[in-house]
């Protein structure tokens, strides 16, 4: 792949990673609020899901085109972001489940 095309992919990846990092910070902020909004967490989870799909596609393009000598670094870098996404998706999901259980205990008539 031409250097220009690879640079373009890497810039695109950097932009998506920045967006993911901001979304992760928003999830962390929401989880730590005294009054956590389940709706806000669910919305952030949807955003991170879409950004994650975009990032995976870009990473695949880069991994398929990068020189073999750079592949190890690219894979390590991709794994770090994947781990960050998994961690914060899990934490947000766990908080949503905890809040849902609390609501069901307080308002048993709302059970399905």
Short mmCIF file of N, CA, C and O in Angstrom, two decimals:
data_model
loop_
_atom_site.label_atom_id
_atom_site.label_comp_id
_atom_site.label_asym_id
_atom_site.label_seq_id
_atom_site.Cartn_x
_atom_site.Cartn_y
_atom_site.Cartn_z
N UNK A 1 0.86 -1.18 0.00
CA UNK A 1 0.00 0.00 0.00
C UNK A 1 0.90 1.24 0.00
O UNK A 1 1.90 1.28 0.69
N UNK A 2 0.50 2.23 -0.75
CA UNK A 2 1.27 3.46 -0.82
C UNK A 2 1.29 4.14 0.54
O UNK A 2 0.33 4.03 1.32
N UNK A 3 2.40 4.83 0.79
CA UNK A 3 2.56 5.51 2.09
C UNK A 3 1.42 6.49 2.34
O UNK A 3 0.95 6.62 3.47
N UNK A 4 0.96 7.17 1.30
CA UNK A 4 -0.11 8.15 1.45
C UNK A 4 -1.40 7.48 1.92
O UNK A 4 -2.08 7.98 2.82
N UNK A 5 -1.73 6.34 1.34
CA UNK A 5 -2.94 5.62 1.72
C UNK A 5 -2.82 5.08 3.14
O UNK A 5 -3.79 5.13 3.91
N UNK A 6 -1.63 4.58 3.50
CA UNK A 6 -1.41 4.08 4.87
C UNK A 6 -1.51 5.22 5.87
O UNK A 6 -2.13 5.06 6.94
N UNK A 7 -0.93 6.35 5.55
CA UNK A 7 -1.01 7.51 6.45
C UNK A 7 -2.45 7.95 6.65
O UNK A 7 -2.86 8.33 7.74
N UNK A 8 -3.22 7.90 5.57
CA UNK A 8 -4.63 8.27 5.65
C UNK A 8 -5.39 7.31 6.57
O UNK A 8 -6.19 7.74 7.42
N UNK A 9 -5.13 6.02 6.43
CA UNK A 9 -5.76 5.03 7.31
C UNK A 9 -5.37 5.26 8.77
O UNK A 9 -6.22 5.18 9.67
N UNK A 10 -4.11 5.53 9.01
CA UNK A 10 -3.65 5.73 10.39
C UNK A 10 -4.23 7.00 11.00
O UNK A 10 -4.56 7.03 12.19
N UNK A 11 -4.41 8.04 10.19
CA UNK A 11 -5.05 9.27 10.69
C UNK A 11 -6.52 9.00 11.01
O UNK A 11 -7.05 9.48 12.01
N UNK A 12 -7.16 8.25 10.14
CA UNK A 12 -8.57 7.89 10.38
C UNK A 12 -8.69 7.08 11.67
O UNK A 12 -9.57 7.32 12.49
N UNK A 13 -7.76 6.12 11.86
CA UNK A 13 -7.77 5.31 13.07
C UNK A 13 -7.54 6.18 14.30
O UNK A 13 -8.22 6.01 15.32
N UNK A 14 -6.62 7.13 14.21
CA UNK A 14 -6.35 8.02 15.34
C UNK A 14 -7.60 8.81 15.72
O UNK A 14 -7.90 9.00 16.91
N UNK A 15 -8.34 9.25 14.72
CA UNK A 15 -9.57 10.00 14.98
C UNK A 15 -10.61 9.13 15.68
O UNK A 15 -11.25 9.56 16.66
N UNK A 16 -10.78 7.90 15.22
CA UNK A 16 -11.74 6.99 15.85
C UNK A 16 -11.29 6.65 17.27
O UNK A 16 -12.11 6.61 18.19
N UNK A 17 -10.00 6.44 17.46
CA UNK A 17 -9.49 6.15 18.81
C UNK A 17 -9.74 7.31 19.75
O UNK A 17 -10.10 7.11 20.92
N UNK A 18 -9.55 8.53 19.28
CA UNK A 18 -9.82 9.70 20.10
C UNK A 18 -11.29 9.74 20.52
O UNK A 18 -11.62 10.01 21.68
N UNK A 19 -12.16 9.44 19.58
CA UNK A 19 -13.60 9.41 19.87
C UNK A 19 -13.93 8.32 20.88
O UNK A 19 -14.72 8.53 21.80
N UNK A 20 -13.29 7.16 20.74
CA UNK A 20 -13.51 6.07 21.70
C UNK A 20 -13.02 6.48 23.08
O UNK A 20 -13.71 6.25 24.08
N UNK A 21 -11.86 7.11 23.16
CA UNK A 21 -11.33 7.56 24.45
C UNK A 21 -12.27 8.55 25.11
O UNK A 21 -12.54 8.46 26.31
N UNK A 22 -12.82 9.48 24.34
CA UNK A 22 -13.79 10.44 24.88
C UNK A 22 -15.05 9.73 25.37
O UNK A 22 -15.59 10.06 26.43
N UNK A 23 -15.50 8.75 24.61
CA UNK A 23 -16.70 8.00 25.00
C UNK A 23 -16.45 7.21 26.28
O UNK A 23 -17.30 7.16 27.17
N UNK A 24 -15.28 6.60 26.38
CA UNK A 24 -14.90 5.87 27.60
C UNK A 24 -14.89 6.81 28.80
O UNK A 24 -15.39 6.47 29.87
N UNK A 25 -14.34 8.00 28.63
CA UNK A 25 -14.33 8.98 29.72
C UNK A 25 -15.75 9.37 30.11
O UNK A 25 -16.05 9.55 31.30
N UNK A 26 -16.62 9.50 29.12
CA UNK A 26 -18.03 9.82 29.41
C UNK A 26 -18.71 8.68 30.17
O UNK A 26 -19.52 8.93 31.07
N UNK A 27 -18.40 7.45 29.81
CA UNK A 27 -18.94 6.30 30.54
C UNK A 27 -18.45 6.33 31.98
O UNK A 27 -19.24 6.17 32.92
N UNK A 28 -17.16 6.54 32.17
CA UNK A 28 -16.59 6.59 33.52
C UNK A 28 -17.23 7.70 34.34
O UNK A 28 -17.60 7.50 35.50
N UNK A 29 -17.40 8.86 33.73
CA UNK A 29 -18.03 9.99 34.42
C UNK A 29 -19.46 9.64 34.83
O UNK A 29 -19.88 9.89 35.97
N UNK A 30 -20.21 9.05 33.91
CA UNK A 30 -21.61 8.69 34.19
C UNK A 30 -21.70 7.66 35.31
O UNK A 30 -22.53 7.78 36.21
N UNK A 31 -20.84 6.65 35.27
CA UNK A 31 -20.85 5.60 36.29
C UNK A 31 -20.56 6.17 37.67
O UNK A 31 -21.11 5.70 38.66
N UNK A 32 -19.73 7.20 37.74
CA UNK A 32 -19.32 7.76 39.02
C UNK A 32 -20.25 8.85 39.54
O UNK A 32 -20.04 9.40 40.63
N UNK A 33 -21.29 9.19 38.79
CA UNK A 33 -22.26 10.20 39.24
C UNK A 33 -23.10 9.63 40.38
O UNK A 33 -23.37 8.43 40.42
N UNK A 34 -23.54 10.50 41.30
CA UNK A 34 -24.43 10.02 42.36
C UNK A 34 -25.76 9.49 41.80
O UNK A 34 -26.30 8.53 42.32
N UNK A 35 -26.26 10.11 40.76
CA UNK A 35 -27.50 9.67 40.11
C UNK A 35 -27.15 9.24 38.68
O UNK A 35 -27.12 10.06 37.77
N UNK A 36 -26.91 7.98 38.51
CA UNK A 36 -26.51 7.45 37.21
C UNK A 36 -27.74 7.31 36.32
O UNK A 36 -28.78 6.82 36.75
N UNK A 37 -27.59 7.71 35.07
CA UNK A 37 -28.67 7.59 34.10
C UNK A 37 -28.45 6.33 33.26
O UNK A 37 -27.47 6.22 32.53
N UNK A 38 -29.38 5.39 33.39
CA UNK A 38 -29.31 4.17 32.59
C UNK A 38 -29.41 4.52 31.11
O UNK A 38 -28.69 3.96 30.28
N UNK A 39 -30.29 5.46 30.78
CA UNK A 39 -30.43 5.87 29.38
C UNK A 39 -29.12 6.42 28.81
O UNK A 39 -28.75 6.09 27.69
N UNK A 40 -28.43 7.24 29.60
CA UNK A 40 -27.16 7.80 29.14
C UNK A 40 -26.13 6.69 28.92
O UNK A 40 -25.40 6.70 27.92
N UNK A 41 -26.07 5.74 29.85
CA UNK A 41 -25.12 4.63 29.70
C UNK A 41 -25.45 3.79 28.48
O UNK A 41 -24.55 3.39 27.73
N UNK A 42 -26.73 3.51 28.27
CA UNK A 42 -27.12 2.72 27.11
C UNK A 42 -26.77 3.44 25.81
O UNK A 42 -26.32 2.82 24.85
N UNK A 43 -26.96 4.74 25.80
CA UNK A 43 -26.61 5.53 24.61
C UNK A 43 -25.10 5.50 24.36
O UNK A 43 -24.65 5.30 23.23
N UNK A 44 -24.32 5.66 25.42
CA UNK A 44 -22.86 5.61 25.29
C UNK A 44 -22.40 4.23 24.82
O UNK A 44 -21.46 4.13 24.02
N UNK A 45 -23.05 3.19 25.31
CA UNK A 45 -22.71 1.83 24.86
C UNK A 45 -22.98 1.66 23.37
O UNK A 45 -22.22 0.99 22.66
N UNK A 46 -24.06 2.24 22.89
CA UNK A 46 -24.37 2.16 21.47
C UNK A 46 -23.29 2.89 20.65
O UNK A 46 -22.85 2.39 19.62
N UNK A 47 -22.88 4.04 21.13
CA UNK A 47 -21.82 4.79 20.45
C UNK A 47 -20.53 3.98 20.40
O UNK A 47 -19.91 3.87 19.34
N UNK A 48 -20.15 3.42 21.53
CA UNK A 48 -18.89 2.68 21.57
C UNK A 48 -18.95 1.44 20.69
O UNK A 48 -17.96 1.04 20.08
N UNK A 49 -20.13 0.84 20.59
CA UNK A 49 -20.30 -0.33 19.71
C UNK A 49 -20.03 0.05 18.25
O UNK A 49 -19.30 -0.63 17.54
N UNK A 50 -20.60 1.15 17.82
CA UNK A 50 -20.42 1.60 16.44
C UNK A 50 -18.97 2.01 16.18
O UNK A 50 -18.38 1.64 15.17
N UNK A 51 -18.39 2.78 17.12
CA UNK A 51 -16.99 3.19 16.96
C UNK A 51 -16.07 1.98 16.94
O UNK A 51 -15.09 1.96 16.21
N UNK A 52 -16.39 1.00 17.74
CA UNK A 52 -15.59 -0.22 17.79
C UNK A 52 -15.62 -0.96 16.45
O UNK A 52 -14.59 -1.46 15.98
N UNK A 53 -16.79 -1.01 15.84
CA UNK A 53 -16.91 -1.64 14.52
C UNK A 53 -16.07 -0.89 13.49
O UNK A 53 -15.37 -1.50 12.67
N UNK A 54 -16.13 0.44 13.54
CA UNK A 54 -15.32 1.26 12.63
C UNK A 54 -13.83 1.00 12.85
O UNK A 54 -13.07 0.83 11.89
N UNK A 55 -13.44 0.97 14.12
CA UNK A 55 -12.03 0.76 14.45
C UNK A 55 -11.56 -0.61 13.99
O UNK A 55 -10.46 -0.75 13.44
N UNK A 56 -12.37 -1.63 14.19
CA UNK A 56 -12.00 -2.98 13.75
C UNK A 56 -11.79 -3.03 12.24
O UNK A 56 -10.85 -3.68 11.76
N UNK A 57 -12.64 -2.36 11.49
CA UNK A 57 -12.50 -2.35 10.03
C UNK A 57 -11.21 -1.66 9.61
O UNK A 57 -10.48 -2.15 8.74
N UNK A 58 -10.92 -0.54 10.24
CA UNK A 58 -9.68 0.19 9.91
C UNK A 58 -8.46 -0.64 10.30
O UNK A 58 -7.50 -0.74 9.53
N UNK A 59 -8.51 -1.24 11.50
CA UNK A 59 -7.38 -2.07 11.94
C UNK A 59 -7.13 -3.23 10.97
O UNK A 59 -5.98 -3.54 10.66
N UNK A 60 -8.19 -3.83 10.48
CA UNK A 60 -8.05 -4.94 9.53
C UNK A 60 -7.37 -4.45 8.25
O UNK A 60 -6.46 -5.12 7.74
N UNK A 61 -7.79 -3.31 7.76
CA UNK A 61 -7.16 -2.75 6.56
C UNK A 61 -5.67 -2.50 6.79
O UNK A 61 -4.84 -2.83 5.94
N UNK A 62 -5.35 -1.92 7.92
CA UNK A 62 -3.95 -1.62 8.23
C UNK A 62 -3.15 -2.91 8.38
O UNK A 62 -2.06 -3.04 7.83
N UNK A 63 -3.70 -3.87 9.13
CA UNK A 63 -2.99 -5.13 9.36
C UNK A 63 -2.73 -5.89 8.06
O UNK A 63 -1.69 -6.51 7.89
N UNK A 64 -3.66 -5.81 7.12
CA UNK A 64 -3.50 -6.49 5.84
C UNK A 64 -2.49 -5.79 4.93
O UNK A 64 -1.92 -6.43 4.04
N UNK A 65 -2.27 -4.50 5.16
CA UNK A 65 -1.41 -3.74 4.26
C UNK A 65 -0.04 -3.40 4.85
O UNK A 65 0.88 -3.09 4.11
N UNK A 66 0.09 -3.50 6.14
CA UNK A 66 1.32 -3.06 6.78
C UNK A 66 2.46 -4.05 6.51
O UNK A 66 2.24 -5.24 6.31
N UNK A 67 3.67 -3.52 6.51
CA UNK A 67 4.86 -4.35 6.34
C UNK A 67 4.96 -5.32 7.52
O UNK A 67 4.63 -4.97 8.65
N UNK A 68 5.41 -6.51 7.24
CA UNK A 68 5.49 -7.57 8.26
C UNK A 68 6.30 -7.14 9.48
O UNK A 68 6.01 -7.56 10.60
N UNK A 69 7.29 -6.27 9.28
CA UNK A 69 8.12 -5.81 10.40
C UNK A 69 7.34 -4.91 11.36
O UNK A 69 7.71 -4.79 12.53
N UNK A 70 6.25 -4.32 10.89
CA UNK A 70 5.44 -3.43 11.72
C UNK A 70 4.20 -4.13 12.28
O UNK A 70 3.49 -3.56 13.12
N UNK A 71 3.94 -5.33 11.81
CA UNK A 71 2.70 -6.02 12.17
C UNK A 71 2.56 -6.24 13.67
O UNK A 71 1.49 -6.01 14.24
N UNK A 72 3.63 -6.65 14.34
CA UNK A 72 3.56 -6.90 15.78
C UNK A 72 3.12 -5.66 16.55
O UNK A 72 2.25 -5.73 17.42
N UNK A 73 3.71 -4.52 16.22
CA UNK A 73 3.34 -3.27 16.90
C UNK A 73 1.89 -2.89 16.62
O UNK A 73 1.18 -2.41 17.51
N UNK A 74 1.45 -3.10 15.39
CA UNK A 74 0.07 -2.79 15.03
C UNK A 74 -0.91 -3.68 15.81
O UNK A 74 -1.93 -3.21 16.29
N UNK A 75 -0.58 -4.95 15.92
CA UNK A 75 -1.45 -5.88 16.65
C UNK A 75 -1.51 -5.54 18.14
O UNK A 75 -2.58 -5.58 18.75
N UNK A 76 -0.37 -5.19 18.73
CA UNK A 76 -0.35 -4.80 20.15
C UNK A 76 -1.19 -3.55 20.38
O UNK A 76 -1.95 -3.47 21.34
N UNK A 77 -1.05 -2.59 19.49
CA UNK A 77 -1.79 -1.35 19.60
C UNK A 77 -3.29 -1.60 19.48
O UNK A 77 -4.10 -1.05 20.24
N UNK A 78 -3.68 -2.43 18.53
CA UNK A 78 -5.10 -2.76 18.33
C UNK A 78 -5.66 -3.47 19.56
O UNK A 78 -6.79 -3.19 19.98
N UNK A 79 -4.87 -4.36 20.14
CA UNK A 79 -5.31 -5.12 21.31
C UNK A 79 -5.54 -4.20 22.51
O UNK A 79 -6.50 -4.38 23.26
N UNK A 80 -4.69 -3.20 22.68
CA UNK A 80 -4.86 -2.25 23.79
C UNK A 80 -6.21 -1.56 23.71
O UNK A 80 -6.92 -1.43 24.71
N UNK A 81 -6.58 -1.10 22.53
CA UNK A 81 -7.87 -0.42 22.38
C UNK A 81 -9.03 -1.39 22.52
O UNK A 81 -10.06 -1.07 23.10
N UNK A 82 -8.86 -2.58 21.99
CA UNK A 82 -9.91 -3.60 22.12
C UNK A 82 -10.16 -3.90 23.59
O UNK A 82 -11.30 -3.99 24.04
N UNK A 83 -9.07 -4.02 24.36
CA UNK A 83 -9.19 -4.28 25.80
C UNK A 83 -9.90 -3.13 26.52
O UNK A 83 -10.73 -3.36 27.40
N UNK A 84 -9.57 -1.91 26.14
CA UNK A 84 -10.21 -0.73 26.75
C UNK A 84 -11.71 -0.75 26.47
O UNK A 84 -12.53 -0.51 27.36
N UNK A 85 -12.07 -1.06 25.24
CA UNK A 85 -13.48 -1.11 24.85
C UNK A 85 -14.21 -2.21 25.63
O UNK A 85 -15.30 -1.99 26.16
N UNK A 86 -13.61 -3.38 25.72
CA UNK A 86 -14.21 -4.50 26.44
C UNK A 86 -14.41 -4.15 27.91
O UNK A 86 -15.48 -4.38 28.48
N UNK A 87 -13.38 -3.59 28.52
CA UNK A 87 -13.44 -3.24 29.95
C UNK A 87 -14.58 -2.27 30.23
O UNK A 87 -15.40 -2.50 31.13
N UNK A 88 -14.66 -1.19 29.46
CA UNK A 88 -15.65 -0.17 29.76
C UNK A 88 -17.05 -0.56 29.31
O UNK A 88 -18.05 -0.16 29.92
N UNK A 89 -17.15 -1.39 28.30
CA UNK A 89 -18.45 -1.92 27.92
C UNK A 89 -18.98 -2.82 29.03
O UNK A 89 -20.15 -2.75 29.41
N UNK A 90 -18.10 -3.64 29.58
CA UNK A 90 -18.48 -4.51 30.69
C UNK A 90 -18.90 -3.69 31.91
O UNK A 90 -19.94 -3.98 32.52
N UNK A 91 -18.10 -2.69 32.27
CA UNK A 91 -18.40 -1.88 33.46
C UNK A 91 -19.74 -1.15 33.31
O UNK A 91 -20.52 -1.08 34.26
N UNK A 92 -19.99 -0.61 32.13
CA UNK A 92 -21.26 0.09 31.91
C UNK A 92 -22.42 -0.91 31.97
O UNK A 92 -23.45 -0.62 32.60
N UNK A 93 -22.26 -2.06 31.35
CA UNK A 93 -23.31 -3.09 31.39
C UNK A 93 -23.58 -3.56 32.81
O UNK A 93 -24.73 -3.76 33.20
N UNK A 94 -22.52 -3.73 33.58
CA UNK A 94 -22.66 -4.15 34.97
C UNK A 94 -23.44 -3.11 35.77
O UNK A 94 -24.33 -3.45 36.56
N UNK A 95 -23.12 -1.83 35.56
CA UNK A 95 -23.82 -0.76 36.27
C UNK A 95 -25.29 -0.74 35.89
O UNK A 95 -26.17 -0.57 36.74
N UNK A 96 -25.57 -0.93 34.62
CA UNK A 96 -26.97 -0.96 34.16
C UNK A 96 -27.71 -2.12 34.83
O UNK A 96 -28.84 -1.95 35.30
N UNK A 97 -27.08 -3.27 34.89
CA UNK A 97 -27.72 -4.44 35.54
C UNK A 97 -27.95 -4.17 37.02
O UNK A 97 -29.02 -4.49 37.56
N UNK A 98 -26.98 -3.56 37.70
CA UNK A 98 -27.13 -3.23 39.13
C UNK A 98 -28.29 -2.27 39.34
O UNK A 98 -29.10 -2.46 40.25
N UNK A 99 -28.37 -1.24 38.51
CA UNK A 99 -29.44 -0.25 38.64
C UNK A 99 -30.81 -0.88 38.34
O UNK A 99 -31.78 -0.56 39.00
N UNK A 100 -30.84 -1.77 37.37
CA UNK A 100 -32.10 -2.44 37.03
C UNK A 100 -32.59 -3.30 38.19
O UNK A 100 -33.78 -3.32 38.50
N UNK A 101 -31.67 -3.99 38.86
CA UNK A 101 -32.04 -4.81 40.02
C UNK A 101 -32.56 -3.94 41.15
O UNK A 101 -33.53 -4.28 41.81
N UNK A 102 -31.91 -2.80 41.36
CA UNK A 102 -32.33 -1.87 42.42
C UNK A 102 -33.73 -1.36 42.13
O UNK A 102 -34.58 -1.31 43.03
N UNK A 103 -33.99 -1.01 40.90
CA UNK A 103 -35.32 -0.50 40.52
C UNK A 103 -36.37 -1.60 40.72
O UNK A 103 -37.46 -1.34 41.24
N UNK A 104 -36.04 -2.83 40.36
CA UNK A 104 -36.99 -3.93 40.53
C UNK A 104 -37.29 -4.19 42.00
O UNK A 104 -38.41 -4.53 42.36
N UNK A 105 -36.27 -4.02 42.87
CA UNK A 105 -36.50 -4.23 44.31
C UNK A 105 -37.38 -3.11 44.88
O UNK A 105 -38.24 -3.35 45.71
N UNK A 106 -37.15 -1.88 44.42
CA UNK A 106 -37.91 -0.74 44.94
C UNK A 106 -39.33 -0.71 44.39
O UNK A 106 -40.26 -0.28 45.06
N UNK A 107 -39.48 -1.13 43.15
CA UNK A 107 -40.77 -1.07 42.47
C UNK A 107 -41.10 -2.42 41.85
O UNK A 107 -41.08 -2.58 40.63
N UNK A 108 -41.43 -3.39 42.68
CA UNK A 108 -41.68 -4.75 42.15
C UNK A 108 -42.83 -4.82 41.15
O UNK A 108 -42.86 -5.71 40.33
N UNK A 109 -43.74 -3.87 41.18
CA UNK A 109 -44.85 -3.90 40.23
C UNK A 109 -44.39 -3.64 38.80
O UNK A 109 -45.11 -3.91 37.86
N UNK A 110 -43.14 -3.16 38.61
CA UNK A 110 -42.63 -2.89 37.26
C UNK A 110 -41.92 -4.08 36.65
O UNK A 110 -41.37 -3.99 35.57
N UNK A 111 -41.93 -5.18 37.34
CA UNK A 111 -41.30 -6.40 36.79
C UNK A 111 -42.08 -6.86 35.59
O UNK A 111 -43.30 -6.79 35.54
N UNK A 112 -41.37 -7.44 34.65
CA UNK A 112 -42.00 -7.96 33.44
C UNK A 112 -42.48 -9.37 33.65
O UNK A 112 -41.98 -10.14 34.38
#
